[in-house]
Amino acid sequence: MTILAIDTSNYSLGVALLEENLVLGEYITNLKKNHSVRIMPAIQTLMKDCDRFPKDITKIVVAKGPGSYTGVRIGVTIAKTMAWSLKIPLAGVSSLEILAAGTGRYFDGFVSPLFDARRGQVYTGLYAYQDGKLTVVKEDRLVMLADWVESLKGASRPVLFVGNDLPLHQATIEASLSSQALFAASTEQNPRPSELAFLGKDKQDEDIHSFVPNYIRLAEAEAKWLEVNRGNLNG
């Protein structure tokens, strides 16, 4: 099995090739640049360097969100198009789960990956490893950070926070949780596309045509449109 993993759900852009249990190659950048222009050249470079061709890929795995609306759409669209054209399976994985997998494997506690969602809000969830397998303790959600850390005060184990947006929120977390909160190192903040590949390896295949991103919430423009047009929709 040769898996191509694609993640454009946030500023980080990542692609990886996994063959059986061997990571053949991995490409990651953390730049505020247009993913739609860079993702296909990144895939092509990775495939060329690994001496693999599209016909060799047996499964596509993609980060399905939450994250940047545009970024998530780009990755999912590319993944769906490639899976459909190559006639191979497609699997989606939570963007937060990828972050948790990369840091929590040897941590005896909970992992809270997070992405900033502005106005004091974050996308987050709570994960933990049990018997070597990453498990969901609290489902992914959009929540006020202050409410989230308050809810973690009663946790019986320490909480490891991870994500490139930590500098925006670390002071608030520390003020509330004190020594209960731990923070991943800078080298661990980027989601690893190789982790994405491993997570998606045994995930249930998606229906390519009906598969959609998991935004968790509507884009602001969509929410405003629904608010304005609610009467027309109901009428």
Coordinates of C-alpha atoms in Angstrom, one line a residue:
M1 CA 0.0 0.0 0.0
T2 CA 1.3 3.4 -1.0
I3 CA -0.5 6.3 0.7
L4 CA -0.3 10.0 -0.3
A5 CA -1.2 12.3 2.6
I6 CA -2.3 15.9 1.9
D7 CA -2.7 18.7 4.5
T8 CA -3.5 22.3 3.6
S9 CA -5.9 23.0 6.4
N10 CA -3.9 25.8 8.0
Y11 CA -0.7 27.8 7.3
S12 CA 1.3 24.6 7.3
L13 CA 1.3 22.8 4.0
G14 CA 2.3 19.2 4.2
V15 CA 2.5 16.1 1.9
A16 CA 3.9 12.7 2.7
L17 CA 4.3 9.3 1.0
L18 CA 3.8 6.2 3.2
E19 CA 4.6 2.8 1.8
E20 CA 3.4 0.0 4.1
N21 CA 5.0 1.3 7.4
L22 CA 7.8 3.2 5.9
V23 CA 7.7 7.0 5.4
L24 CA 9.3 7.4 2.0
G25 CA 9.2 11.2 2.1
E26 CA 7.6 14.2 3.8
Y27 CA 7.4 17.9 2.8
I28 CA 6.3 20.6 5.3
T29 CA 6.3 24.4 5.1
N30 CA 4.7 26.9 7.5
L31 CA 4.3 29.9 5.4
K32 CA 1.5 32.4 4.7
K33 CA 1.4 31.6 1.0
N34 CA -1.2 30.5 -1.4
H35 CA -1.7 26.7 -1.0
S36 CA -3.6 26.5 -4.3
V37 CA -0.5 27.5 -6.2
R38 CA 1.9 25.4 -4.1
I39 CA 0.2 22.1 -3.3
M40 CA 0.5 20.4 -6.7
P41 CA 4.2 21.3 -7.2
A42 CA 4.8 20.0 -3.7
I43 CA 3.2 16.7 -4.5
Q44 CA 5.0 16.4 -7.8
T45 CA 8.4 17.1 -6.2
L46 CA 7.8 14.6 -3.5
M47 CA 6.7 11.9 -6.0
K48 CA 9.7 12.6 -8.2
D49 CA 12.2 12.5 -5.3
C50 CA 10.7 9.2 -4.1
D51 CA 10.7 7.7 -7.5
R52 CA 7.0 7.1 -7.4
F53 CA 4.3 7.7 -10.0
P54 CA 0.5 8.4 -9.7
K55 CA -0.2 4.8 -10.7
D56 CA 1.7 3.6 -7.6
I57 CA -0.6 5.4 -5.2
T58 CA -3.2 3.1 -3.6
K59 CA -4.9 5.5 -1.2
I60 CA -5.3 9.3 -0.6
V61 CA -5.6 10.6 2.9
V62 CA -6.5 14.3 3.5
A63 CA -6.8 16.6 6.5
K64 CA -10.5 17.4 6.5
G65 CA -10.6 20.3 9.0
P66 CA -11.2 22.3 11.0
G67 CA -8.9 25.2 10.1
S68 CA -8.7 27.8 7.4
Y69 CA -11.9 27.5 5.2
T70 CA -10.0 28.1 2.0
G71 CA -7.1 25.9 3.0
V72 CA -9.4 23.0 4.0
R73 CA -11.3 23.3 0.7
I74 CA -8.1 23.3 -1.4
G75 CA -6.8 20.1 0.2
V76 CA -10.1 18.2 0.1
T77 CA -10.7 19.2 -3.5
I78 CA -7.3 18.1 -4.6
A79 CA -7.7 14.8 -2.7
K80 CA -11.1 14.1 -4.1
T81 CA -10.0 14.9 -7.7
M82 CA -6.9 12.7 -7.4
A83 CA -8.8 9.8 -5.8
W84 CA -11.6 9.9 -8.4
S85 CA -9.2 10.2 -11.4
L86 CA -7.0 7.4 -10.1
K87 CA -10.0 5.3 -8.9
I88 CA -8.5 4.7 -5.5
P89 CA -9.9 5.1 -1.9
L90 CA -10.0 8.4 0.0
A91 CA -10.0 8.9 3.8
G92 CA -10.4 12.1 5.8
V93 CA -8.7 12.8 9.2
S94 CA -9.4 15.6 11.7
S95 CA -6.7 18.3 11.4
L96 CA -6.6 18.5 15.2
E97 CA -6.1 14.7 15.5
I98 CA -3.0 15.0 13.4
L99 CA -1.5 17.5 15.8
A100 CA -2.4 15.3 18.8
A101 CA -0.8 12.2 17.2
G102 CA 2.5 13.9 16.7
T103 CA 3.0 14.9 20.3
G104 CA 1.0 12.7 22.6
R105 CA 2.4 9.2 21.8
Y106 CA 4.8 9.2 24.8
F107 CA 2.9 11.6 27.1
D108 CA 1.0 10.3 30.1
G109 CA -1.8 12.8 30.0
F110 CA -4.3 14.5 27.8
V111 CA -3.4 16.4 24.6
S112 CA -5.3 19.5 23.5
P113 CA -4.3 20.6 19.9
L114 CA -5.6 24.0 19.0
F115 CA -6.0 26.4 16.1
D116 CA -6.9 30.1 16.7
A117 CA -10.5 30.9 15.5
R118 CA -10.3 34.7 16.5
R119 CA -12.3 36.6 19.0
G120 CA -11.1 34.5 21.9
Q121 CA -12.2 31.3 20.2
V122 CA -10.2 28.2 19.3
Y123 CA -10.8 25.0 17.5
T124 CA -9.7 22.2 19.8
G125 CA -10.5 18.8 21.3
L126 CA -9.0 16.4 23.8
Y127 CA -7.0 13.3 23.0
A128 CA -5.0 10.6 24.8
Y129 CA -3.1 7.5 23.9
Q130 CA -4.4 4.3 25.3
D131 CA -2.6 1.0 24.6
G132 CA -0.6 2.7 21.9
K133 CA -3.7 4.0 20.1
L134 CA -4.8 7.6 19.9
T135 CA -8.3 8.0 21.3
V136 CA -10.8 10.9 21.4
V137 CA -11.6 12.1 25.0
K138 CA -13.6 15.2 23.9
E139 CA -14.8 15.7 20.4
D140 CA -13.4 18.5 18.2
R141 CA -15.2 21.8 18.8
L142 CA -15.3 25.5 18.4
V143 CA -15.2 27.1 21.9
M144 CA -14.1 30.1 23.8
L145 CA -10.6 29.4 25.1
A146 CA -11.5 30.7 28.6
D147 CA -14.4 28.3 28.8
W148 CA -12.2 25.4 27.5
V149 CA -9.4 25.8 30.0
E150 CA -11.9 26.2 32.8
S151 CA -13.5 22.9 31.8
L152 CA -10.1 21.2 32.0
K153 CA -9.4 22.2 35.6
G154 CA -11.0 19.1 36.9
A155 CA -9.0 16.8 34.7
S156 CA -7.1 14.1 36.6
R157 CA -4.1 14.3 34.3
P158 CA -1.8 17.0 32.9
V159 CA -2.8 18.6 29.6
L160 CA -0.3 19.1 26.8
F161 CA -1.2 21.9 24.4
V162 CA 0.1 22.0 20.9
G163 CA -0.3 24.2 17.8
N164 CA 1.4 27.0 16.0
D165 CA -1.2 29.4 17.5
L166 CA -0.1 28.7 21.0
P167 CA 1.7 32.1 21.4
L168 CA -1.6 33.8 21.1
H169 CA -3.2 31.9 23.9
Q170 CA -0.4 30.6 26.2
A171 CA -0.7 33.3 28.8
T172 CA -4.5 32.6 29.2
I173 CA -3.9 28.9 29.5
E174 CA -1.1 29.3 32.1
A175 CA -3.1 31.8 34.2
S176 CA -6.0 29.3 34.4
L177 CA -4.2 25.9 34.6
S178 CA -0.8 26.8 36.0
S179 CA 1.4 23.7 36.3
Q180 CA -1.4 21.4 35.0
A181 CA -0.7 22.8 31.5
L182 CA 2.4 21.8 29.5
F183 CA 3.3 23.1 26.0
A184 CA 4.8 21.3 23.1
A185 CA 8.2 22.5 21.8
S186 CA 8.4 24.7 18.7
T187 CA 9.7 21.8 16.6
E188 CA 6.5 19.9 17.4
Q189 CA 3.9 22.6 16.4
N190 CA 3.6 21.8 12.7
P191 CA 1.2 18.9 11.9
R192 CA 3.1 16.1 10.4
P193 CA 1.7 14.7 7.1
S194 CA 3.4 11.4 7.9
E195 CA 1.2 11.1 11.0
L196 CA -1.8 12.0 8.8
A197 CA -0.9 9.1 6.5
F198 CA -0.6 6.6 9.4
L199 CA -3.9 7.8 10.9
G200 CA -5.7 7.5 7.6
K201 CA -4.2 4.1 6.7
D202 CA -7.0 2.2 8.5
K203 CA -9.7 4.8 8.4
Q204 CA -13.0 3.9 6.7
D205 CA -13.0 5.0 3.1
E206 CA -15.2 8.0 2.2
D207 CA -17.7 8.3 -0.6
I208 CA -15.7 10.5 -2.9
H209 CA -18.6 12.5 -4.3
S210 CA -20.4 13.2 -0.9
F211 CA -17.2 13.8 1.2
V212 CA -17.1 17.3 2.4
P213 CA -14.7 19.3 4.8
N214 CA -15.5 19.5 8.5
Y215 CA -15.5 23.3 9.1
I216 CA -17.3 22.9 12.5
R217 CA -18.9 26.2 11.9
L218 CA -20.1 28.1 8.8
A219 CA -17.8 30.7 7.3
E220 CA -18.8 34.2 8.4
A221 CA -20.1 35.2 5.0
E222 CA -22.3 32.0 4.8
A223 CA -23.6 32.7 8.3
K224 CA -24.6 36.3 7.5
W225 CA -26.2 35.1 4.2
L226 CA -28.3 32.6 6.1
E227 CA -29.3 35.2 8.7
V228 CA -30.4 37.6 6.0
N229 CA -32.3 35.0 4.0
R230 CA -33.8 32.9 6.7
G231 CA -37.3 34.2 6.0
N232 CA -37.0 33.4 2.3
L233 CA -35.8 29.9 3.1
N234 CA -38.6 29.2 5.5
G235 CA -41.2 30.7 3.2

